[in-house]
Tab-separated table of C-alpha atoms in Angstrom:
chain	number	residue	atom	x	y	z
A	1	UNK	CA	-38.189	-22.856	-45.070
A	2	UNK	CA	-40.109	-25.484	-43.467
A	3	UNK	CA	-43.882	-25.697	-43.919
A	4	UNK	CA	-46.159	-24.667	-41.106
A	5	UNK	CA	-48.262	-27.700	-42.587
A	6	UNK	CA	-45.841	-30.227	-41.835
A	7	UNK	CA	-44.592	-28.611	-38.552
A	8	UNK	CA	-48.396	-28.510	-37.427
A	9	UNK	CA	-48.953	-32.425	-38.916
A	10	UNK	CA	-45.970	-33.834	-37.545
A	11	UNK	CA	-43.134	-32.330	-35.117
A	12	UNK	CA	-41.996	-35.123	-33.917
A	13	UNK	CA	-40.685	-36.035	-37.122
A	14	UNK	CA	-39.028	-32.291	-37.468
A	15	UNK	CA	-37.653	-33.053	-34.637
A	16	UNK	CA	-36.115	-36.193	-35.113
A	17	UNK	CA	-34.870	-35.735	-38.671
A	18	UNK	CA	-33.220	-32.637	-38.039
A	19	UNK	CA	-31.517	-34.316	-35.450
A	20	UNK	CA	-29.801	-36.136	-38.581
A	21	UNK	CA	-27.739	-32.845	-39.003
A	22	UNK	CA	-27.085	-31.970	-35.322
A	23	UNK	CA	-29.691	-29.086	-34.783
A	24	UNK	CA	-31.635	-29.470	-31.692
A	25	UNK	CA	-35.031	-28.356	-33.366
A	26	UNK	CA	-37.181	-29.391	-30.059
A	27	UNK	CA	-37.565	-25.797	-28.494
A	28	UNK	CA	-38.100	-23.923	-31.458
A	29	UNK	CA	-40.780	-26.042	-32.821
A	30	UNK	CA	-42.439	-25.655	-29.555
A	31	UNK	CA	-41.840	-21.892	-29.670
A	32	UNK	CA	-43.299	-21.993	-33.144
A	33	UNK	CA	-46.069	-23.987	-32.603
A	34	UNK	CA	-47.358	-21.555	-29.878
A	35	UNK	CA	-47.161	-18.592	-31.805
A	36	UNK	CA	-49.017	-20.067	-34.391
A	37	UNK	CA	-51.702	-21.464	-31.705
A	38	UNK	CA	-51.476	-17.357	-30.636
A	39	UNK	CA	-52.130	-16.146	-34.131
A	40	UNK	CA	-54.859	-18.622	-34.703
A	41	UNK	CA	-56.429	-17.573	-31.690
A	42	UNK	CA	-56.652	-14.339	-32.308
A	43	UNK	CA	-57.806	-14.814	-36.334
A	44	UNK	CA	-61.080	-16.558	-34.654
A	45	UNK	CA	-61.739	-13.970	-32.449
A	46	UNK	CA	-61.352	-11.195	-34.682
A	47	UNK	CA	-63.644	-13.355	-36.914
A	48	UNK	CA	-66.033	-13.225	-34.144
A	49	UNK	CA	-66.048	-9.683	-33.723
A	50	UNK	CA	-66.516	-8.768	-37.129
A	51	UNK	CA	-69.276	-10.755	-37.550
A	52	UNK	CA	-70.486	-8.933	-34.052
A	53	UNK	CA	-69.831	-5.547	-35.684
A	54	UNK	CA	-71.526	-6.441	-39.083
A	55	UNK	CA	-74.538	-7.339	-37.323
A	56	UNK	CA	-74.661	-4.432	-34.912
A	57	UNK	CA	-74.288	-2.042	-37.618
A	58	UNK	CA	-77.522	-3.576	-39.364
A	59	UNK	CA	-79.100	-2.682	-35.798
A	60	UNK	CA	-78.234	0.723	-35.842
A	61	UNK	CA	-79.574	1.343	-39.387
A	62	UNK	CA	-82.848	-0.316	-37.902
A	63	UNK	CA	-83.036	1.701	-35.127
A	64	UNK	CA	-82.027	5.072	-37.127
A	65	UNK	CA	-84.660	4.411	-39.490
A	66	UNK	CA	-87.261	3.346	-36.462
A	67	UNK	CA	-86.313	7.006	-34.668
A	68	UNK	CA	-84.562	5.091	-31.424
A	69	UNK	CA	-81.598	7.307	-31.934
A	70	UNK	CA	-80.365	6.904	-28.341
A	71	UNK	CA	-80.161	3.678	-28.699
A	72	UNK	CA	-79.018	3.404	-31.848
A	73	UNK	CA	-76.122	5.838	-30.140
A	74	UNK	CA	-75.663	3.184	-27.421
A	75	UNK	CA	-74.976	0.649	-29.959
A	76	UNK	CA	-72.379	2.962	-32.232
A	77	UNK	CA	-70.400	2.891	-28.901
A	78	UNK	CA	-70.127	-0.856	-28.217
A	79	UNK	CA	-69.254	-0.814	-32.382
A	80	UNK	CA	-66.561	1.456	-31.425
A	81	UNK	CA	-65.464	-0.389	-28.212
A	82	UNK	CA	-65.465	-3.495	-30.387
A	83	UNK	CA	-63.417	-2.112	-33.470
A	84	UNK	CA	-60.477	-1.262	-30.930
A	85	UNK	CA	-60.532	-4.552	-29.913
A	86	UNK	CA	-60.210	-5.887	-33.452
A	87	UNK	CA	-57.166	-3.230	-33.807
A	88	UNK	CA	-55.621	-5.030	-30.544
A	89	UNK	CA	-55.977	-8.580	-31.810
A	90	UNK	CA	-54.850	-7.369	-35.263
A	91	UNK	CA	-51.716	-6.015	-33.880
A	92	UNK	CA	-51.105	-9.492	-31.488
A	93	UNK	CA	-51.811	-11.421	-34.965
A	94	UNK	CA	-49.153	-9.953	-36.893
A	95	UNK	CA	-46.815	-9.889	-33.845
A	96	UNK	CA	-47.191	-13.632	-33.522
A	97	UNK	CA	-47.334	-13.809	-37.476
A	98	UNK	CA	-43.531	-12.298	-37.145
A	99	UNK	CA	-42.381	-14.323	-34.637
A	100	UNK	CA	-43.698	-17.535	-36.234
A	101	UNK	CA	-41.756	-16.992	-39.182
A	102	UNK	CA	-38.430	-15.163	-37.863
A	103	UNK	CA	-38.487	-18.748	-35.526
A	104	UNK	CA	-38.982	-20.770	-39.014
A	105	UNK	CA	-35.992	-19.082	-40.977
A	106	UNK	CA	-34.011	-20.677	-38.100
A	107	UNK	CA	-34.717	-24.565	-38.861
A	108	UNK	CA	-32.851	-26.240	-41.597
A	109	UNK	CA	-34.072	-28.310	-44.026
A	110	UNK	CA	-34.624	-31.680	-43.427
A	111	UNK	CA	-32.207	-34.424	-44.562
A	112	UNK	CA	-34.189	-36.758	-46.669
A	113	UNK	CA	-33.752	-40.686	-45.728
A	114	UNK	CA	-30.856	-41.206	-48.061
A	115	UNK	CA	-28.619	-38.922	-45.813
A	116	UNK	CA	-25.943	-41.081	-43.794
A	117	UNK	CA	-25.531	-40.208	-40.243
A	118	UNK	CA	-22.389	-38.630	-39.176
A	119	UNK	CA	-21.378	-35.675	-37.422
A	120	UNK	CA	-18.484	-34.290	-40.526
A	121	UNK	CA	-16.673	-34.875	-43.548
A	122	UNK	CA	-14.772	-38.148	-41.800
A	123	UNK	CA	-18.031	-39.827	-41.907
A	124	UNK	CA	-19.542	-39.127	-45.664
A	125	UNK	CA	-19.984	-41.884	-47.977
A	126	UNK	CA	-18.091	-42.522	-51.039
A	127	UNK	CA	-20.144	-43.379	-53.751
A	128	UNK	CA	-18.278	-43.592	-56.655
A	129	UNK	CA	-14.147	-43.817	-56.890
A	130	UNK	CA	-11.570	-43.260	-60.105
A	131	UNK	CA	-8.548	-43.171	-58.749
A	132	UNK	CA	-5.179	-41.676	-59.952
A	133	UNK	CA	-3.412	-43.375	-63.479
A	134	UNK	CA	-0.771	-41.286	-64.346
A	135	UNK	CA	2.369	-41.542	-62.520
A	136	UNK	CA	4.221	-37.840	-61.806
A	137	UNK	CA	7.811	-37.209	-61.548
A	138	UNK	CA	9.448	-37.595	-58.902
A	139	UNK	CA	10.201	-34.034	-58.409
A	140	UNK	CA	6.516	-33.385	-58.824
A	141	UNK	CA	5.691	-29.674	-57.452
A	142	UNK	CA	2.549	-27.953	-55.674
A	143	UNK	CA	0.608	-25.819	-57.983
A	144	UNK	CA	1.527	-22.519	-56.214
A	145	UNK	CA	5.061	-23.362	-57.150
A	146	UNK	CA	4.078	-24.224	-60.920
A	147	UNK	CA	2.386	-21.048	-61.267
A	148	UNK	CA	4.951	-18.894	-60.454
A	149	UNK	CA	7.481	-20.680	-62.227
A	150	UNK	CA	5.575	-21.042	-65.286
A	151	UNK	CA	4.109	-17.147	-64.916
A	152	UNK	CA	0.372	-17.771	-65.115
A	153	UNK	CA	-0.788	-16.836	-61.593
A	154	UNK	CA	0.669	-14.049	-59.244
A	155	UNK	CA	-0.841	-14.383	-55.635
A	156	UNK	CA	1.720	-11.864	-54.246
A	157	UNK	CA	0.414	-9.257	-56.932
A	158	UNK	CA	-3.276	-10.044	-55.611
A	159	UNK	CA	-2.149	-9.541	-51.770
A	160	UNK	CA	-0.565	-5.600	-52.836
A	161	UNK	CA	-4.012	-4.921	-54.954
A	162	UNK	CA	-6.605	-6.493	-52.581
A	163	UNK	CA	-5.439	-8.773	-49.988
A	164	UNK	CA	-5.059	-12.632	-49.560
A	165	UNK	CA	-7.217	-14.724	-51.550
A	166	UNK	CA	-7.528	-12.354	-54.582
A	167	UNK	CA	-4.852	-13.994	-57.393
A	168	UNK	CA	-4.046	-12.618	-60.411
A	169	UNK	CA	-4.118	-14.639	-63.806
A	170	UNK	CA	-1.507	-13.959	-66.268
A	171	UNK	CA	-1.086	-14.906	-69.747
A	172	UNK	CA	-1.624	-18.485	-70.670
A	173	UNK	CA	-2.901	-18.717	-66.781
A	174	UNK	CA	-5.910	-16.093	-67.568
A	175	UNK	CA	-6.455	-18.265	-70.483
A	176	UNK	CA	-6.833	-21.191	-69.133
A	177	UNK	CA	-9.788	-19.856	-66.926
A	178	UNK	CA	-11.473	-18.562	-70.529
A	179	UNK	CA	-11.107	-21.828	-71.208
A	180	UNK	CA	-12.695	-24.109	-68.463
A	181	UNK	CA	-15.610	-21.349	-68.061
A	182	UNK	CA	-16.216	-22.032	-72.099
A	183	UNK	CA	-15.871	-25.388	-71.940
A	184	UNK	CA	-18.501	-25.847	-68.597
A	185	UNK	CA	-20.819	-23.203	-69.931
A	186	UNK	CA	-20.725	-24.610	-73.576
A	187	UNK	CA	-20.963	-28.134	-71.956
A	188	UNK	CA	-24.451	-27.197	-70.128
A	189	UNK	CA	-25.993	-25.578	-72.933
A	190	UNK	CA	-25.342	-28.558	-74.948
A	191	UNK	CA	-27.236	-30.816	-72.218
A	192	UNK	CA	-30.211	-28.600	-71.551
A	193	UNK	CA	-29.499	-25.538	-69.864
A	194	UNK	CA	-30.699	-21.548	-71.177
A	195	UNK	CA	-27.351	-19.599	-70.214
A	196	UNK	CA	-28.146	-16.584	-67.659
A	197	UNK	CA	-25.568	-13.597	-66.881
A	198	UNK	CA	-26.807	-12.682	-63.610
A	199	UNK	CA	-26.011	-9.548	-61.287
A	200	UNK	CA	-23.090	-9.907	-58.910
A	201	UNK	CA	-24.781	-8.311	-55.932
A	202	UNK	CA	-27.929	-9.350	-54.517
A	203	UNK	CA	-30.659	-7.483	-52.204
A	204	UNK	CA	-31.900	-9.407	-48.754
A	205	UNK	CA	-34.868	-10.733	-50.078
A	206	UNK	CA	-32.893	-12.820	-52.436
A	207	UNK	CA	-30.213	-13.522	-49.703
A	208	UNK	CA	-33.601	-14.658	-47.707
A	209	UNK	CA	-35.194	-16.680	-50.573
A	210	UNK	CA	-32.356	-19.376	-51.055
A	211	UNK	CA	-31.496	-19.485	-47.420
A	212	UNK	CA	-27.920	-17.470	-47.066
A	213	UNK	CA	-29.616	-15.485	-44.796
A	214	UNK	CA	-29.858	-15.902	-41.559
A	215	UNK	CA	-27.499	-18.662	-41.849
A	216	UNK	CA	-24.413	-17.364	-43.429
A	217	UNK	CA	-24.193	-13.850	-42.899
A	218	UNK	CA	-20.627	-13.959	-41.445
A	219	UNK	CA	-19.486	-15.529	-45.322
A	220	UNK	CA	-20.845	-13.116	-47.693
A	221	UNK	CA	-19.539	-9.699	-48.251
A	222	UNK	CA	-22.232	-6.891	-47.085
A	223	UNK	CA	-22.180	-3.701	-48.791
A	224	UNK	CA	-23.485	-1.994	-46.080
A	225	UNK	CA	-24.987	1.748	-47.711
A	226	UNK	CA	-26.857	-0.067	-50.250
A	227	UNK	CA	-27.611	-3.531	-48.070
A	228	UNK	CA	-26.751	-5.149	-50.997
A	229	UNK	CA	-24.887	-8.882	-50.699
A	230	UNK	CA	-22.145	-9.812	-53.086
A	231	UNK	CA	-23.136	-13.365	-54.592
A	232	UNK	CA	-21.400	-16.399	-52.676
A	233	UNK	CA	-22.302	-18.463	-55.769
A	234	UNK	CA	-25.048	-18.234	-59.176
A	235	UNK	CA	-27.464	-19.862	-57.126
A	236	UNK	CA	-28.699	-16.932	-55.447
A	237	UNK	CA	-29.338	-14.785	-58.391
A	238	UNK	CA	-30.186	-17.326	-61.070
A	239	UNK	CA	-32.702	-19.020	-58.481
A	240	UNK	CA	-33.988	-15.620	-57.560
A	241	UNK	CA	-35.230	-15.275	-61.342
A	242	UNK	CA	-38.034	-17.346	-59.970
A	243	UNK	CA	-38.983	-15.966	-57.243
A	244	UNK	CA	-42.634	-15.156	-56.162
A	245	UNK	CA	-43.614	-16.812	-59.897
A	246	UNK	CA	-46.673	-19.308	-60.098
A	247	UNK	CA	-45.740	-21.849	-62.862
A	248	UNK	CA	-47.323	-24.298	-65.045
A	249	UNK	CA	-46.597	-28.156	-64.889
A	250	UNK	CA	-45.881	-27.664	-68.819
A	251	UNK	CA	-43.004	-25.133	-68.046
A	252	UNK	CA	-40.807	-28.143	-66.203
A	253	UNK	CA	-38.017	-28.477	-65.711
A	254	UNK	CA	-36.302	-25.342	-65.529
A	255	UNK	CA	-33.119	-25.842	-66.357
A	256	UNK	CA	-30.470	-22.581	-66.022
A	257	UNK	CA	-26.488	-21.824	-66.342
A	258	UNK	CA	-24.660	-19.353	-65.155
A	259	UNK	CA	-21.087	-17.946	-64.591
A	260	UNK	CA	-20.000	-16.159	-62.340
A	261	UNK	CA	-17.359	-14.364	-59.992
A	262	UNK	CA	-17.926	-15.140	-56.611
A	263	UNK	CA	-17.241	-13.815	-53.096
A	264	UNK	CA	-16.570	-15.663	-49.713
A	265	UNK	CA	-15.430	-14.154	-46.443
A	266	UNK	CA	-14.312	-17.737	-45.390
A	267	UNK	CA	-14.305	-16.677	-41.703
A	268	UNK	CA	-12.792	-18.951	-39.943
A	269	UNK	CA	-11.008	-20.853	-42.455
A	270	UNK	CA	-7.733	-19.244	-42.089
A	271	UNK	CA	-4.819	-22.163	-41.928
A	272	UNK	CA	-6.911	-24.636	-42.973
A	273	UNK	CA	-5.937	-25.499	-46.574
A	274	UNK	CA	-5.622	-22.405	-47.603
A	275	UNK	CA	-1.959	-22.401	-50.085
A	276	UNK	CA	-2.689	-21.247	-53.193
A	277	UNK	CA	-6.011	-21.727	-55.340
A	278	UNK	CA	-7.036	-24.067	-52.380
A	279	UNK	CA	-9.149	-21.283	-50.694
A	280	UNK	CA	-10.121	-18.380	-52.301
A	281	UNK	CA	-12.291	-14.767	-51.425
A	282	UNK	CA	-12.902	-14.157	-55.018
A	283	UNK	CA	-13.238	-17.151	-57.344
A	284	UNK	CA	-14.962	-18.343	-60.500
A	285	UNK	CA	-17.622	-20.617	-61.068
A	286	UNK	CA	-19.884	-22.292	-63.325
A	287	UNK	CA	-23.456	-22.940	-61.846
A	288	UNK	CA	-26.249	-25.463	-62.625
A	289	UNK	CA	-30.192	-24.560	-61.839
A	290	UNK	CA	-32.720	-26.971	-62.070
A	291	UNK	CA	-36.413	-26.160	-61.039
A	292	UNK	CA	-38.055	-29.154	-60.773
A	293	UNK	CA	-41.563	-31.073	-60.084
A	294	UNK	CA	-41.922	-32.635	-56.635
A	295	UNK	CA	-42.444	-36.180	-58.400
A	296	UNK	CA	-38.973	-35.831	-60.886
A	297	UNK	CA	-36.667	-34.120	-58.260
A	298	UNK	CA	-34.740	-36.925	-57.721
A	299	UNK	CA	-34.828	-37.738	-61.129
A	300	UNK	CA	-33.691	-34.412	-61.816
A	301	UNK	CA	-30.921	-34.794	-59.359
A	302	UNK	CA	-29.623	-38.138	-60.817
A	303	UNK	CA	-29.206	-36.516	-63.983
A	304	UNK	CA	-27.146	-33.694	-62.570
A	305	UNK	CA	-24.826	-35.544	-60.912
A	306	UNK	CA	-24.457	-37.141	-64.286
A	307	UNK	CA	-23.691	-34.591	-66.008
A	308	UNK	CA	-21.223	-33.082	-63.664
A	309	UNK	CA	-19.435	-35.972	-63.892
A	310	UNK	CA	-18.795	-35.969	-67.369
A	311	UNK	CA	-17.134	-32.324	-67.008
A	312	UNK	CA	-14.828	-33.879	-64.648
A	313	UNK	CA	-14.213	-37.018	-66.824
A	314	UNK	CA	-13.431	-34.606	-69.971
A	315	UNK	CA	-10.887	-33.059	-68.313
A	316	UNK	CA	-9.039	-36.320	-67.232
A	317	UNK	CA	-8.943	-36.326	-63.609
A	318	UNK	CA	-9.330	-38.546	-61.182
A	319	UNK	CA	-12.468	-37.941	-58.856
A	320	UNK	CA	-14.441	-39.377	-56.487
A	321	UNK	CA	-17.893	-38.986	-55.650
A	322	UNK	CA	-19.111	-38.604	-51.573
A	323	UNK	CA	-22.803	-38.835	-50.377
A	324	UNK	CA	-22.715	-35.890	-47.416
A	325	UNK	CA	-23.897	-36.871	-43.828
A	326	UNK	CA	-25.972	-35.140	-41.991
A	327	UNK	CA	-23.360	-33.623	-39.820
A	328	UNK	CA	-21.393	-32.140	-43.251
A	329	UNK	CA	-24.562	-31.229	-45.102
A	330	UNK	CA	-25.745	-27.133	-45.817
A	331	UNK	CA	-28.506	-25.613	-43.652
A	332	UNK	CA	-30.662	-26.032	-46.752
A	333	UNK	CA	-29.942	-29.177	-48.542
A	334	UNK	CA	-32.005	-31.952	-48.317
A	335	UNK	CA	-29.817	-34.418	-49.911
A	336	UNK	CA	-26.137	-33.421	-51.287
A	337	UNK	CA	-23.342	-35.231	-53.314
A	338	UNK	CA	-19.412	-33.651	-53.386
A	339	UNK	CA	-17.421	-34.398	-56.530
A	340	UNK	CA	-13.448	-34.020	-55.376
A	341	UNK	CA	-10.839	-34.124	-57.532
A	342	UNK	CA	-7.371	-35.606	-56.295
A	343	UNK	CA	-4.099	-33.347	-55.885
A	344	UNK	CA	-1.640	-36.020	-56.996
A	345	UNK	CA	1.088	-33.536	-55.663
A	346	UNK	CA	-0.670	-32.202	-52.770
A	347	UNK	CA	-1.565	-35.844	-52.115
A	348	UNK	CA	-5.405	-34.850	-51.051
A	349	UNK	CA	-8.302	-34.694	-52.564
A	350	UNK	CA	-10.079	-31.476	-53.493
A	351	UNK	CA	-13.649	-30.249	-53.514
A	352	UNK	CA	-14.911	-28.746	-56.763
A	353	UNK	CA	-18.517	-29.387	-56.876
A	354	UNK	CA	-21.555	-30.201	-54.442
A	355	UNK	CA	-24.784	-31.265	-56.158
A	356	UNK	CA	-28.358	-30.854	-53.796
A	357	UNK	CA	-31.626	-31.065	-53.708
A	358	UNK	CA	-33.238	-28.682	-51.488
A	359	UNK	CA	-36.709	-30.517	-52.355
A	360	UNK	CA	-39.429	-27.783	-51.537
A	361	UNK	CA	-37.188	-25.831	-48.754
A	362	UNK	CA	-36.138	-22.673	-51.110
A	363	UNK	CA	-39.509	-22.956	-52.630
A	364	UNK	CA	-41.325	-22.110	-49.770
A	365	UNK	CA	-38.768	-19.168	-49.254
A	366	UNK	CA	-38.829	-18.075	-52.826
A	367	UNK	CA	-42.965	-18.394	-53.010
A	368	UNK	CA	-42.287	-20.732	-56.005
A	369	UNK	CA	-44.982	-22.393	-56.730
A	370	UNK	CA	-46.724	-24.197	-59.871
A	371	UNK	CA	-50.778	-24.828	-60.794
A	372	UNK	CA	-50.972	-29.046	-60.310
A	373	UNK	CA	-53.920	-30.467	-61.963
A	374	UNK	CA	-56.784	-29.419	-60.598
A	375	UNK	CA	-55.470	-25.387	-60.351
A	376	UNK	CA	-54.192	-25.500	-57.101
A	377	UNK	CA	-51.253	-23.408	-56.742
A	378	UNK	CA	-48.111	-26.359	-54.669
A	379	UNK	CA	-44.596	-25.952	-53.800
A	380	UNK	CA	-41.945	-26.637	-56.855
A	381	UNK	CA	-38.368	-28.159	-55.887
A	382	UNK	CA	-34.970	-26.743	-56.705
A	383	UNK	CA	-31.901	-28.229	-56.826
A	384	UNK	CA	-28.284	-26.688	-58.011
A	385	UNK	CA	-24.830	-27.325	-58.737
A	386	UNK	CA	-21.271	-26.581	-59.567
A	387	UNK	CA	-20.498	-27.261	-63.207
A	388	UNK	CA	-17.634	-26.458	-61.876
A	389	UNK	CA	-15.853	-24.189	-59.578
A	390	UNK	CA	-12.797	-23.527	-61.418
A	391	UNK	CA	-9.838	-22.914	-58.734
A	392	UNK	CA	-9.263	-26.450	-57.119
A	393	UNK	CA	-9.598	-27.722	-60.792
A	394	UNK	CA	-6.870	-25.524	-62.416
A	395	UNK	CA	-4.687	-26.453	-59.309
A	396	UNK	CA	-5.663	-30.240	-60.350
A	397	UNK	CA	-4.901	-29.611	-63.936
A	398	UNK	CA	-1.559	-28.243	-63.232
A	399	UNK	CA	-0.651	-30.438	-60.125
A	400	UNK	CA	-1.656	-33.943	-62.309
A	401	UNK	CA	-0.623	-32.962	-65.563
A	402	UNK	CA	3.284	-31.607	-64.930
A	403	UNK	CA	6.314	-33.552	-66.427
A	404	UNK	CA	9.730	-33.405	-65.442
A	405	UNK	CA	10.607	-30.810	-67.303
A	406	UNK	CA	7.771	-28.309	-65.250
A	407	UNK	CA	5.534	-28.236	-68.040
A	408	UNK	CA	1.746	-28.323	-67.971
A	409	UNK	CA	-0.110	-30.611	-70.793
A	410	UNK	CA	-3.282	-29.695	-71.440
A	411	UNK	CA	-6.109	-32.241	-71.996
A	412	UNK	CA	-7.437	-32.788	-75.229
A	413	UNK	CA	-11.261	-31.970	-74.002
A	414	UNK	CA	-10.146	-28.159	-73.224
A	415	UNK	CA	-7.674	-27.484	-75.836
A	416	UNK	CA	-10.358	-26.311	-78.526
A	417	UNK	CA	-10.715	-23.347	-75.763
A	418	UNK	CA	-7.111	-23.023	-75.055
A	419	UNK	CA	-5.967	-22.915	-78.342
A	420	UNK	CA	-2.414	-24.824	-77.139
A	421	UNK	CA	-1.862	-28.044	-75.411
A	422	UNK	CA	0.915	-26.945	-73.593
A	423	UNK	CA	2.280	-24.627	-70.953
């Protein structure tokens, strides 16, 4: 969530930078701002009547001590008239309080000045390329045809259980997945990061504090009796860890793992990609936390990318890395980087990882905040990634590494986990 500091200081600029991601912010800062003007409004007023009241009551003690008990009386009554005036104003506060913020959970985050413009994916900016080496057979196949020629995934079995988007690993293909969560967990422990095991299902005030709610509602799976949320990704819960915490500078950076299952309605996605691990409801997925200071965010950022990158290196595919515009970018990312992976026999190239920095955005949200130097309490930065998300890499690994024969070679970097180096 935005600050009411900076949408006070300068709306203009809301305005205009927001207009970076295609949200017309204009009406909505206006509403805001007149709320607030409401609230404020009636803050000094109540102010004045409670100093009104205090001093009244010190004439009625005078008076009741003096014998002028009529008029001491007289007085108890304008008290009186004056308290349910306070209860008025104190009702109009928090009703402007409540619109204030319900209007504020509807901006996004602002796109910081290294966003490119552009209104979708067409128009983001590769950063960094590595394109395809190895040459595949000619009768190259589709992972969905791999898998059920080699055994290892069954989507038809997930489709009787559950429903579409809910595969089932077999044998060497449930390995595998052991394997590429070991190898990205064991990976981020090694560079930093405390491994969590978080809770699948979140409450709304977690939804709230890293901004799937109100935005994304229609994705996430809503267990309705309990108004729980099953996780869309780690962030949510690992984040959440921190929420309504006041650190220390000493305790940055934060640095967390986590793996999870996750969940995704994907409304609206249906024909869109969606053949085999392309597009999933339940998937798996290796997450990256960093709580940061305002001053190393980007620092902290650089570094992630970094390190996601060398995940994707290990397991020998080619990649390239896109700067998002503001037209492709999340309601709450200030800055975000896609790593893709390219389907040699799908000839496309597939997303497995987005990188952000939601600067102080989720902060203000989570009321995460830190002591700065002189024991004031300011807004901390968070950032996240995928490190990785494991179903558009296994159908890279598979699609990539096939010979002629329909075999699967395994690279070296994940067959410690695998325990064989072919399929």
């Amino acid at each position: 969530m935005l600050t009411l500091k900076l949408l006070r200081e300068k709306p203009e600029f809301v305005i205009e930078r927001l207009a970076v991601k295609h949200f017309d912010a204009k009406e909505t800062v206006e509403k805001i701002l007149k709320a607030d003007e409401k609230r404020r409004a009636c803050q000094r007023e109540m102010d004045a009547l409670l100093a009104e009241q205090k001093k009244r009551a010190a004439e009625i003690g005078a008076m009741m001590k003096s014998g002028q008990k009529e008029k001491a009386e007289e007085i108890k009554r304008e008290v009186a008239s004056l308290k349910e005036r306070s209860g008025k104003l104190s009702d109009d506060m928090a009703a402007s309080e409540k619109e204030m913020t319900d209007l504020m959970l509807l901006l996004p985050n602002i796109p910081c000045a290294q966003v490119p413009l552009g209104k979708n994916s067409d128009d983001n900016v590769v950063v960094k390329l590595v394109e395809p080496t190895n040459k595949l057979p000619e009768n190259a196949k589709p992972h969905w045809e791999l898998a059920k020629e080699l055994d290892i995934i069954d989507f038809d079995l997930g489709v009787k259980i559950t429903g579409a988007g809910f595969p089932v690993y077999k044998g060497k293909g449930a390995k595998i997945q052991r394997a590429l969560i070991s190898y990205f967990l064991e990976s981020n422990i090694a560079a930093g990061y405390t491994e969590y095991q978080p809770p699948l299902v979140v409450n709304e005030a977690s939804a709230y504090g890293t901004g799937q709610l109100p935005d994304k509602e229609g994705q996430m799976y809503h267990v309705t009796l309990d108004n729980f949320y099953m996780i869309p990704t780690a962030e949510v819960p690992v984040t959440n860890l921190y929420r309504d915490c006041i650190l220390n500078k000493e305790d940055f950076p934060v640095k967390m793992t986590a793996y999870t299952q996750c969940f995704r309605r994907e409304a609206g996605s249906y024909g869109k990609d969606v053949r085999g691990l392309n597009r999933l409801h339940q998937f798996d997925k290796v997450e990256i936390v960093q709580l940061s200071l305002p001053e190393k965010s980007y620092e902290a950022l650089d570094g992630m990318i970094a390190h996601v990158e060398t995940l994707v290196k290990g397991l020998e595919l080619p990649y390239r890395i896109l700067r998002l515009c503001g037209g492709d970018m999340s309601f709450t990312s200030a800055i975000t980087y896609d790593f893709e992976v390219y389907s040699e026999a799908q000839k496309r190239w597939l997303e497995v990882s987005s990188v952000s920095n939601f600067e102080s955005y989720q902060a203000n949200r989570l009321k995460l905040r830190y002591r700065d130097d002189e024991g004031k309490t300011q807004l901390a930065h968070t950032l996240n990634g995928s490190s990785l998300a494991l179903p558009r890499i296994l159908a890279a690994l598979l699609e990539n590494n096939q010979d002629a024969e329909g075999h699967i070679h395994i690279p070296a970097a994940l067959q410690p986990y695998t325990g064989f180096d072919i399929i």
